[in-house]
Coordinates of N, CA and C in Angstrom, one line a residue:
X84 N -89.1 20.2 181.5 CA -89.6 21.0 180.4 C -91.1 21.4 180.5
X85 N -91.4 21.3 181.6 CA -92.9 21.3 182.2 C -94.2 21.1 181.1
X86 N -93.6 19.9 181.0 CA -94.6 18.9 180.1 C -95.2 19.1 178.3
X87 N -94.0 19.8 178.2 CA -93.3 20.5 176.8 C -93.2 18.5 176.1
X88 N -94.3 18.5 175.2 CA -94.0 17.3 174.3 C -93.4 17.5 173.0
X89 N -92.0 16.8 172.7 CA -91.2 16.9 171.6 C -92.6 16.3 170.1
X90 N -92.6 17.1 169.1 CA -93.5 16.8 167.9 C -92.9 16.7 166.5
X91 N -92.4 15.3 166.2 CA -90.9 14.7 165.6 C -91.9 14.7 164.0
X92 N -93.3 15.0 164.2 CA -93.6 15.3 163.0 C -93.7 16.5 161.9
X93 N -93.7 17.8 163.3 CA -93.0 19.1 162.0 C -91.3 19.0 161.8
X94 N -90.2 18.5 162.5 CA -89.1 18.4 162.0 C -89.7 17.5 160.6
X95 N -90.6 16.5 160.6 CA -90.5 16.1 158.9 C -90.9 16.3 157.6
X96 N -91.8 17.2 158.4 CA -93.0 18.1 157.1 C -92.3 19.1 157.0
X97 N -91.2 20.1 157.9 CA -90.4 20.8 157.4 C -89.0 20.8 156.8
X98 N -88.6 19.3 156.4 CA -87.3 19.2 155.7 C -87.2 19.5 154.6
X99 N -88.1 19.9 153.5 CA -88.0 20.2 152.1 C -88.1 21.8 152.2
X100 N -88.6 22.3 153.2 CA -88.3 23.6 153.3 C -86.5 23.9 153.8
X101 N -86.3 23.4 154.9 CA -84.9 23.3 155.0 C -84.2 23.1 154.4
X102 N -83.9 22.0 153.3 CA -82.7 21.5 152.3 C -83.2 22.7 151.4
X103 N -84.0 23.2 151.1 CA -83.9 24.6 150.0 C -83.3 26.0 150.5
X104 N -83.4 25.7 151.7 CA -82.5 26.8 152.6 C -81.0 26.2 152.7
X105 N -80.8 25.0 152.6 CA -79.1 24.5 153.0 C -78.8 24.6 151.6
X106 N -79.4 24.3 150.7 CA -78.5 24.4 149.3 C -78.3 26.1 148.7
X107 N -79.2 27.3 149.7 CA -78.7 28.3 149.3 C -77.1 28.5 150.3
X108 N -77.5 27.6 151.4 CA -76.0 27.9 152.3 C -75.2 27.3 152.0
X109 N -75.1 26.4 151.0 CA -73.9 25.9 150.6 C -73.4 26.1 149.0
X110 N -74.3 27.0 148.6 CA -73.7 27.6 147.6 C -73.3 29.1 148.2
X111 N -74.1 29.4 149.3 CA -73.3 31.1 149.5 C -71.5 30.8 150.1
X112 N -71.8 29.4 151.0 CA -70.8 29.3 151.4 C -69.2 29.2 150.5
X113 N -69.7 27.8 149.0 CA -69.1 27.9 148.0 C -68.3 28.6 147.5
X114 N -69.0 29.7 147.6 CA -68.8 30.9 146.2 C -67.8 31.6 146.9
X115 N -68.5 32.0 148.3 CA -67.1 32.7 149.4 C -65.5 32.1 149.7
X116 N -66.2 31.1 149.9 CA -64.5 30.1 150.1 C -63.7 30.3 148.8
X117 N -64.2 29.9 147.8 CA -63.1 30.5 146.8 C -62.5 31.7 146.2
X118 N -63.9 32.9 146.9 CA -63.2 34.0 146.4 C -62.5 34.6 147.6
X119 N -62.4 33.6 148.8 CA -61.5 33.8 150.2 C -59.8 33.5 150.0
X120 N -60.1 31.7 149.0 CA -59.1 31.0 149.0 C -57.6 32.2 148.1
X121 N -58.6 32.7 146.8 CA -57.9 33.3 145.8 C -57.2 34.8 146.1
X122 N -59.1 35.5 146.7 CA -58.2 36.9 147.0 C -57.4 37.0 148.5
X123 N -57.5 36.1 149.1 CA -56.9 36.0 150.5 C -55.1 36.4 150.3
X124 N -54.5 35.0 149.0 CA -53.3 35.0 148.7 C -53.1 36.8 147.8
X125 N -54.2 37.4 147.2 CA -53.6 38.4 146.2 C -53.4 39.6 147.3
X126 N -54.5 39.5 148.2 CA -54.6 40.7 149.6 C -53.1 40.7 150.3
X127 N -52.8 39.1 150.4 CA -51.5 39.0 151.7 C -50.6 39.4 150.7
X128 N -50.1 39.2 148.8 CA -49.1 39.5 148.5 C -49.0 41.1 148.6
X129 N -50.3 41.9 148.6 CA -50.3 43.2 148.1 C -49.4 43.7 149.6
X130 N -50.3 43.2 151.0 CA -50.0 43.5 152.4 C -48.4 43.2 152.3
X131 N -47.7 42.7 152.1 CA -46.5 42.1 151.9 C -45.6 43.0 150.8
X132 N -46.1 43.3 150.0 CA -45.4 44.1 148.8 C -44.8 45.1 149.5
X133 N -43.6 45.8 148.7 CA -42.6 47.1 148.6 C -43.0 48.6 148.4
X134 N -44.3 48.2 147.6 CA -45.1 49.4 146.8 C -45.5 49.8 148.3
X135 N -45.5 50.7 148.6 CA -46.1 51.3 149.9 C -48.1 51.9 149.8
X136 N -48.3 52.1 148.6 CA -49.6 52.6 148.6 C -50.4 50.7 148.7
X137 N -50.1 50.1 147.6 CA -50.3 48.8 147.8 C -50.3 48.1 149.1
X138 N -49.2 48.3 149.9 CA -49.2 47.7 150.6 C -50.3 48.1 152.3
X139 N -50.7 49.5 152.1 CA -51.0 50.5 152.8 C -52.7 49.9 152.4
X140 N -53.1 49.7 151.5 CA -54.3 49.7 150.9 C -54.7 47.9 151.4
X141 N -54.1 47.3 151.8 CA -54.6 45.8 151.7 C -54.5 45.7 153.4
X142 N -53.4 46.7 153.9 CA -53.2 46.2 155.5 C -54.6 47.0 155.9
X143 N -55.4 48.3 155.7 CA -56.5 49.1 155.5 C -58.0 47.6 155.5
X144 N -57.4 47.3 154.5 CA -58.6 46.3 154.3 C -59.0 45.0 154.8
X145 N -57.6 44.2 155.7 CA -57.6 43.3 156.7 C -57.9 43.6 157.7
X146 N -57.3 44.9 158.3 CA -57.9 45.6 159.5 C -59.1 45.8 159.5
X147 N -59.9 46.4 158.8 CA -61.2 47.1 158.6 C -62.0 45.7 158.9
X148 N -61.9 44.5 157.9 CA -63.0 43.6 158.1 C -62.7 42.5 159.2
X149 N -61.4 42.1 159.4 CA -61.1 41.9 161.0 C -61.2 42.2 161.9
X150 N -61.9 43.4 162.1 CA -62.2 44.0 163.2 C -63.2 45.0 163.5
X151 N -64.4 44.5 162.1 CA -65.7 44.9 162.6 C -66.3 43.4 162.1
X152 N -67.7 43.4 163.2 CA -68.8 42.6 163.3 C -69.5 41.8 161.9
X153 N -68.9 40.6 161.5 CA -69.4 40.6 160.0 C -71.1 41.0 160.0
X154 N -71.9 40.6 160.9 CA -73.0 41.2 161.2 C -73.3 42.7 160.4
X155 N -72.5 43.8 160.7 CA -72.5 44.6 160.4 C -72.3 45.5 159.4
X156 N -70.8 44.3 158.8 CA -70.8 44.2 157.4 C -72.1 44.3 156.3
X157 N -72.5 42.7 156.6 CA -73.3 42.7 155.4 C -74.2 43.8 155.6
X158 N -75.0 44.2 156.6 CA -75.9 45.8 157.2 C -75.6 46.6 156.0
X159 N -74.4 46.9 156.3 CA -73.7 48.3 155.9 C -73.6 47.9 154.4
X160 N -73.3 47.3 153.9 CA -73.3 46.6 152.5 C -74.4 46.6 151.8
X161 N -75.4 45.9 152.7 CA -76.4 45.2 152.1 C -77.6 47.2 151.5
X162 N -77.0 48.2 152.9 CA -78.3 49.6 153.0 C -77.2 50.7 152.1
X163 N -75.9 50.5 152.4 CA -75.5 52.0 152.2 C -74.1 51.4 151.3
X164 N -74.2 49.9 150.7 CA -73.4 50.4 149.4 C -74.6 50.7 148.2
X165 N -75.6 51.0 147.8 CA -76.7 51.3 147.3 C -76.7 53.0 147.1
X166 N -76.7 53.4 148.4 CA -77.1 54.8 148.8 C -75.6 55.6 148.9
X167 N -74.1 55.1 149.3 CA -73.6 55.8 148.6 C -73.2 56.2 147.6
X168 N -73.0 54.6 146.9 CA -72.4 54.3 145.2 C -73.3 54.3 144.1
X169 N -74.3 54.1 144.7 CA -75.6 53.8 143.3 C -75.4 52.2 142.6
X170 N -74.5 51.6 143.1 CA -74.8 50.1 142.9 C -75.6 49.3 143.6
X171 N -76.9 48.6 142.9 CA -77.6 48.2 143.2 C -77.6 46.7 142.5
X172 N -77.4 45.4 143.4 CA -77.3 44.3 143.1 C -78.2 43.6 144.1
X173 N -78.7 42.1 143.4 CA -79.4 41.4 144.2 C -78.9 41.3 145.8
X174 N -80.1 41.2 146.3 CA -79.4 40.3 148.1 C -78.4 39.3 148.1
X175 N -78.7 38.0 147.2 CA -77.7 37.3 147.4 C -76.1 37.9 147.0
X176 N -76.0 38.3 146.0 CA -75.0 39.2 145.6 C -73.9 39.9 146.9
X177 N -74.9 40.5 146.7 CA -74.7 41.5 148.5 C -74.0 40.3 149.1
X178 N -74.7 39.6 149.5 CA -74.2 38.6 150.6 C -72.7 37.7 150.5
X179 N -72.5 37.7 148.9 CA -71.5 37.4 148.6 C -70.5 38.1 148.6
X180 N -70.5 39.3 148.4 CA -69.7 40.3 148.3 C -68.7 40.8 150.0
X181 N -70.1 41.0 150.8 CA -70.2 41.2 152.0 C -68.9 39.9 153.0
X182 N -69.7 38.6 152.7 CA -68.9 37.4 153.4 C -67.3 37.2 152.3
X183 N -67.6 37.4 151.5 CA -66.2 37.3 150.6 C -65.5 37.7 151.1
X184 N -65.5 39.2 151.4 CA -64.6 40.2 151.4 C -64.1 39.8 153.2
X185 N -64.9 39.4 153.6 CA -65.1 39.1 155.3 C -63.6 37.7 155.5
X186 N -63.8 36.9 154.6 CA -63.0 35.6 154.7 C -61.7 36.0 154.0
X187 N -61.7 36.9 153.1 CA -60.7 37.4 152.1 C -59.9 37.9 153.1
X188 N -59.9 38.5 154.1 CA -59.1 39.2 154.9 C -58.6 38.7 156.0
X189 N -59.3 37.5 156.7 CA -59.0 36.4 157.6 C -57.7 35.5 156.8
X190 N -58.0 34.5 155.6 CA -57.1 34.2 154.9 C -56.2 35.0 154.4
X191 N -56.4 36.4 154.9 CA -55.1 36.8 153.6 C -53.8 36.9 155.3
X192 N -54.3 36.9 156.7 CA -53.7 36.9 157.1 C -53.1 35.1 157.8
X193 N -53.7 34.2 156.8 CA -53.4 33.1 157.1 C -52.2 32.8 156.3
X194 N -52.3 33.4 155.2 CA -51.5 33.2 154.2 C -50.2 33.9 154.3
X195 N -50.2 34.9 155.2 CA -48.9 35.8 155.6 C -48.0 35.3 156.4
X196 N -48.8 34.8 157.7 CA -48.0 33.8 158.7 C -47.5 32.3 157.5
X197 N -48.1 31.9 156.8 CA -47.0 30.5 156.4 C -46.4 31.3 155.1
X198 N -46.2 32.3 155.0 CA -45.3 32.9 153.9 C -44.1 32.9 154.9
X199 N -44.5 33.6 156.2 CA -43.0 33.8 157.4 C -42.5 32.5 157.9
X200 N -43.5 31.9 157.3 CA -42.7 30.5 158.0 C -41.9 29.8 157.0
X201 N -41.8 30.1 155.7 CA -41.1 29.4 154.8 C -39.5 29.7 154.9
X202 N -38.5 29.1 155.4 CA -37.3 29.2 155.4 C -36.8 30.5 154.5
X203 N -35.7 31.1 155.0 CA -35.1 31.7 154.4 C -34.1 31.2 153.0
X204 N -34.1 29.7 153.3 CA -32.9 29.4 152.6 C -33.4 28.9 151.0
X205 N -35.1 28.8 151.3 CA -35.9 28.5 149.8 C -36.0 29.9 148.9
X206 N -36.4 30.9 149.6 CA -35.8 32.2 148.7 C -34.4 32.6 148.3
X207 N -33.5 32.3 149.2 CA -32.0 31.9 148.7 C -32.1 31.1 147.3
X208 N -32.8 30.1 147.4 CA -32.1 29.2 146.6 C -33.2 29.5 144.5
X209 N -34.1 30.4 144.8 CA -34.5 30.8 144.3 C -34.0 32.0 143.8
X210 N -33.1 32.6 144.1 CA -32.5 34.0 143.7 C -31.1 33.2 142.8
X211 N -30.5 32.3 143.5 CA -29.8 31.6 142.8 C -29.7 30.8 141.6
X212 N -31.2 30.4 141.4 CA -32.1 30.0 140.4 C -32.4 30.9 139.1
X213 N -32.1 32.2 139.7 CA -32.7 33.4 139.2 C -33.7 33.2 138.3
X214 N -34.8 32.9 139.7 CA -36.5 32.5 138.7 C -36.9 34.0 139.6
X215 N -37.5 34.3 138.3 CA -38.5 35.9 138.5 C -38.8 35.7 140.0
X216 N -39.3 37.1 140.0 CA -40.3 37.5 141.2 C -41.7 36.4 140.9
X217 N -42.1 36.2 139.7 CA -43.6 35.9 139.5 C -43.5 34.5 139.5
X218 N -42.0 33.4 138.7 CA -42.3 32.5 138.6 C -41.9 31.5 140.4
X219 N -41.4 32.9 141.2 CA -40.8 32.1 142.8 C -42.1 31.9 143.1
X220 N -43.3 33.5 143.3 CA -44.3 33.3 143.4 C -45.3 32.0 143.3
X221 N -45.6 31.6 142.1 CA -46.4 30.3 141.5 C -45.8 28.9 141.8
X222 N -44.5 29.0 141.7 CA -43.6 27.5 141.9 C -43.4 27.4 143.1
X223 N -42.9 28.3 144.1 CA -42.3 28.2 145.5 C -42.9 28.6 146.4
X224 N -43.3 29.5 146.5 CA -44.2 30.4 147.6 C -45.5 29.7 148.1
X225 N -46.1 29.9 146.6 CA -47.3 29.7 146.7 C -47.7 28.1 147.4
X226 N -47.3 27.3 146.6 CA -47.4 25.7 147.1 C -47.1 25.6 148.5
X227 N -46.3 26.2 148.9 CA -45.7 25.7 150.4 C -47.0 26.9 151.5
X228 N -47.1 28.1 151.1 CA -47.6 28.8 152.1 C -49.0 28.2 152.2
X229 N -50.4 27.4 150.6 CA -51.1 26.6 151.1 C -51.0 25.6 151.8
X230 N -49.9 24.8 151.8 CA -49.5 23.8 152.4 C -49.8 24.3 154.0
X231 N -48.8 24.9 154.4 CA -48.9 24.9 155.8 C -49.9 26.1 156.1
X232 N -51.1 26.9 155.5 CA -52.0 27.8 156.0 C -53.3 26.7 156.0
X233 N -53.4 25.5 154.8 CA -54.6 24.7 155.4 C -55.0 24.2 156.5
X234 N -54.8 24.1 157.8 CA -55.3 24.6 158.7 C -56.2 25.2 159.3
X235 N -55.8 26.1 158.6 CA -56.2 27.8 159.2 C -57.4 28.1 158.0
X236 N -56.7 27.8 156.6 CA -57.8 27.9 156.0 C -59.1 27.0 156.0
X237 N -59.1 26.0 156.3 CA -60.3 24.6 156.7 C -60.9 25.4 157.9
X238 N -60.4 25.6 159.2 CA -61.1 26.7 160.0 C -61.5 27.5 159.7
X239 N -61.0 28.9 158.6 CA -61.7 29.9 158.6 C -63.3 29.5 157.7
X240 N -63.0 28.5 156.9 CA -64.3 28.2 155.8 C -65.4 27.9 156.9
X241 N -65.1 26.9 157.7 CA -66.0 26.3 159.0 C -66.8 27.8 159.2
X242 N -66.0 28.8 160.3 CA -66.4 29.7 160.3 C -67.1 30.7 159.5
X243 N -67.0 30.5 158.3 CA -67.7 31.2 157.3 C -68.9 30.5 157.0
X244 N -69.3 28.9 157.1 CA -70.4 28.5 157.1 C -70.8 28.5 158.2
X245 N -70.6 28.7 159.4 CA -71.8 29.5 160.5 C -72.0 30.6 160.2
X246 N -70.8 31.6 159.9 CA -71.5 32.9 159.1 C -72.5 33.2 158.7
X247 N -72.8 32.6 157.7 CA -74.1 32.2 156.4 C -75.1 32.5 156.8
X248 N -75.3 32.2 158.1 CA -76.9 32.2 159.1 C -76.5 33.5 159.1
X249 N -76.1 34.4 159.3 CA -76.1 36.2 159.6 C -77.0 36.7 158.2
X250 N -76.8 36.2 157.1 CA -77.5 36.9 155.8 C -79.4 36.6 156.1
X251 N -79.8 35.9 157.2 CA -81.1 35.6 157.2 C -81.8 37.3 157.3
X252 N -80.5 37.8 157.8 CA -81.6 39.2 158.5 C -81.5 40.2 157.3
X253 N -81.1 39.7 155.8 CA -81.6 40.7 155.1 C -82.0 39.8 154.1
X254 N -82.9 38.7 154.8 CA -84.1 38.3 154.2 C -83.8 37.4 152.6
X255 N -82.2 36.5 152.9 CA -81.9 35.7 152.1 C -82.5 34.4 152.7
X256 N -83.4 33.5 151.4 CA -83.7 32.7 152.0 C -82.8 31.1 152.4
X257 N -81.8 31.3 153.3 CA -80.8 30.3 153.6 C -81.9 29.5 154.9
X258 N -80.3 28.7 155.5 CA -81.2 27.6 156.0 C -81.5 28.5 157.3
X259 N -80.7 29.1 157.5 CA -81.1 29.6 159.1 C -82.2 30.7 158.6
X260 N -82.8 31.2 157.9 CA -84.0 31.9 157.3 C -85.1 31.4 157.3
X261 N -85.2 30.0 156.6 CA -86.3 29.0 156.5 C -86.5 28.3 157.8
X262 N -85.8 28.2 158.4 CA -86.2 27.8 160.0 C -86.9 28.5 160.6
X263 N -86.2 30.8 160.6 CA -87.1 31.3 161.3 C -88.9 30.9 160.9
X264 N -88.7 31.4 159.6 CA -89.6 31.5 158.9 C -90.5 30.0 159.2
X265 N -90.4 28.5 160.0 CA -91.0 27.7 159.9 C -91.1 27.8 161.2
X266 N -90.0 28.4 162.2 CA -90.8 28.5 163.6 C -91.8 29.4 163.6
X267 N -92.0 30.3 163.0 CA -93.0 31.4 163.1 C -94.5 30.7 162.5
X268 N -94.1 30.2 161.6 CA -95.9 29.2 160.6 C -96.0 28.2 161.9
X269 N -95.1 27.7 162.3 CA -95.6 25.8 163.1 C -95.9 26.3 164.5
X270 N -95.2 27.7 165.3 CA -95.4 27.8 166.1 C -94.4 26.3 167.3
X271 N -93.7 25.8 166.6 CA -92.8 25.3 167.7 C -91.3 25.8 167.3
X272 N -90.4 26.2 167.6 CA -89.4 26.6 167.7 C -88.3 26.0 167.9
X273 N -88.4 25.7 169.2 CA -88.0 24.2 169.9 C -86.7 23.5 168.9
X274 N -88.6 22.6 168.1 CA -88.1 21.0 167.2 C -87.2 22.1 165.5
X275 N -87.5 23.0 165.4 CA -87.5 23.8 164.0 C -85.8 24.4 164.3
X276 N -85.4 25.1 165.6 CA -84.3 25.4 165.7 C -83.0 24.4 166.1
X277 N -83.8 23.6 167.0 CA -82.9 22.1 167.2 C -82.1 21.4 166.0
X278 N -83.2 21.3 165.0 CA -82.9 20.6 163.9 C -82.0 22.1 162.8
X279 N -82.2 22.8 162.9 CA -81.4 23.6 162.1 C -79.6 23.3 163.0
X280 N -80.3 23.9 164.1 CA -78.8 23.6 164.3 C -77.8 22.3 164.6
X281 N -78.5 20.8 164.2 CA -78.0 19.8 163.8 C -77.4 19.7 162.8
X282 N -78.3 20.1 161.9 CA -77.3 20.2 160.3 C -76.5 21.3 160.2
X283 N -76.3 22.6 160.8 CA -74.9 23.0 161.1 C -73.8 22.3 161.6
X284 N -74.3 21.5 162.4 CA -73.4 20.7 163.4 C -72.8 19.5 162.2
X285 N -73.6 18.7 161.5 CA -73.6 18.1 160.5 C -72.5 18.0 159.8
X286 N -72.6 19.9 159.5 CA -71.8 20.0 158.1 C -70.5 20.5 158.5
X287 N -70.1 21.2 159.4 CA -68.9 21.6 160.2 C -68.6 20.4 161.2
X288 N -69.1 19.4 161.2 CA -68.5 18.6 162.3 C -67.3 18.0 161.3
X289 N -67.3 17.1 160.1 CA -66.5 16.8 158.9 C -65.3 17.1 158.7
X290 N -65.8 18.7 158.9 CA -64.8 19.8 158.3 C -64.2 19.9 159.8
X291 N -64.3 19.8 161.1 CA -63.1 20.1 161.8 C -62.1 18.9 162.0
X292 N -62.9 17.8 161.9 CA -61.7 16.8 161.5 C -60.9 16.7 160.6
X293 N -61.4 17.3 159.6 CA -59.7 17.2 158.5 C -59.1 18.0 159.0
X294 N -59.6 19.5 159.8 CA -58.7 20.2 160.3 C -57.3 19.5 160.9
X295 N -58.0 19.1 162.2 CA -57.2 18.0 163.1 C -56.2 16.9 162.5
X296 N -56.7 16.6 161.1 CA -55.9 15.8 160.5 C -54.7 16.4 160.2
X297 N -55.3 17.7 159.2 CA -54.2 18.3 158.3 C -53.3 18.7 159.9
X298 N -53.6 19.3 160.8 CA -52.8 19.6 161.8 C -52.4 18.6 162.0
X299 N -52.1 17.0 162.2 CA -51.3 16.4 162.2 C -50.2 15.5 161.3
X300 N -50.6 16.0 160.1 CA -49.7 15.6 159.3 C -49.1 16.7 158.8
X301 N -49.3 18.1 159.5 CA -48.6 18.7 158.9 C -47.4 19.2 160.6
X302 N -47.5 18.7 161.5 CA -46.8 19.0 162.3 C -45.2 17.4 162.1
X303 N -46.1 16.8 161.4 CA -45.5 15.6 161.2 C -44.4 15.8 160.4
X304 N -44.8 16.1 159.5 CA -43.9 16.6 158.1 C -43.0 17.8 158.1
X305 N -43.4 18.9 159.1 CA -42.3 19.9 159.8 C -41.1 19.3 160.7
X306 N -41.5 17.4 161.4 CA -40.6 17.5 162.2 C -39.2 16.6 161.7

C-alpha cells in the first residue's frame, strides 16, 4: 500500500454522518419494497389479463424498466419528468417514484412465473367452487404465487438496496452520498468507502440468507 496508514479515527468521527445517510436508505428502500411488493402483483395481473390494451400497457412497462439502466431512470425522471409534464416534486420523491417503478416491474415478473407454476388443477377446483374471478384472486392465487415468488422477491429488495446508492447523483443525501461527501472533507477515501461499503454488506448479508432459507423450504415443500 506503499506505506498508506489505515486512520480508524475518521471511520469514527464520521458515523453520525453515516447512520443519517442509512436511515435515508432505509426508508428509500422501505417505501420501494412495498410499493414493489403491491404494484408488482397489480402489473403481473394487468400483463396476464384478456383485455388486450391492459395487457399491452403493463408488458410496455416491464419491458421498458427491465431493460434500461435504473441509473438512467432516475436521470430521466429526476430532469425531464419536470420538463415534460410540469410535475415538479421533491428529490426524494423522484427517487421513490423512479426505484418503485424500477422493482415494480422486476416483481411483477416474479409474480408471473409462480402464477405458471400454480397447478392447473387449483383453478379447476376453483371454477368448481364457482368463486369469482376476484375472490380465486385474493384466496388462491394470490397466497400461493407469494409463497413460491419469495425468493425472488427477498432478492429483488437486496437488489434494490444496493440500488439506493444510484440516487447519490441527484444529490439525495443517502448513505452512499454522505460518504462521497466525507471522502471529499477528510480527504481519505480509502477508510470512508470501505466502511460504507461494510454496512451495505451488513444489511444485505441477512437478507441473502433468508433467501437461501426460503429456497429451501420451499423446494422442500414442492417435493
Amino acid at each position: 500500500m506503499n506505506g498508506y496508514t489505515w486512520d480508524s479515527s475518521v471511520v469514527f468521527s464520521s458515523l453520525p454522518q453515516l447512520m443519517s445517510g442509512l436511515a435515508v436508505t432505509l426508508q428509500l428502500t422501505g417505501i420501494c419494497a412495498v410499493i414493489g411488493l403491491v404494484g408488482g402483483f397489480l402489473v403481473c395481473l394487468m400483463a396476464m389479463s384478456r383485455i388486450l390494451p391492459l395487457r399491452w400497457i403493463a408488458v410496455i412497462f416491464i419491458e421498458l424498466f427491465r431493460c434500461t439502466p435504473a441509473l438512467v431512470q432516475i436521470i430521466w425522471i429526476f430532469y425531464c419528468v419536470p420538463f415534460f409534464f410540469g410535475i415538479f416534486m421533491d428529490p426524494f420523491t423522484m427517487a421513490v417514484l423512479a426505484l418503485g417503478m424500477n422493482i415494480t416491474a422486476f416483481n411483477a415478473e416474479a409474480y408471473r412465473a409462480a402464477i405458471q407454476a400454480i397447478p392447473s388443477s387449483h383453478y379447476d377446483a376453483c371454477t368448481a367452487l364457482g368463486l369469482s374471478s376476484l375472490k380465486r384472486t385474493i384466496y388462491v392465487i394470490l397466497p400461493q404465487a407469494v409463497l413460491l415468488a419469495i425468493p425472488v422477491l427477498l432478492t429483488n429488495t437486496i437488489g434494490l438496496l444496493q440500488q439506493t446508492a444510484l440516487v447519490a447523483i441527484v444529490a439525495i443525501s443517502d448513505l452512499m452520498y454522505q460518504g462521497k461527501s466525507l471522502a471529499t472533507q477528510t480527504y481519505r477515501p480509502i477508510e470512508i468507502y470501505s466502511t460504507v461499503a461494510f454496512i451495505y454488506f451488513i444489511l444485505s448479508l441477512p437478507l441473502s440468507q433468508v433467501v437461501g432459507f426460503c429456497e429451501k423450504r420451499l423446494r422442500a415443500r414442492l417435493a
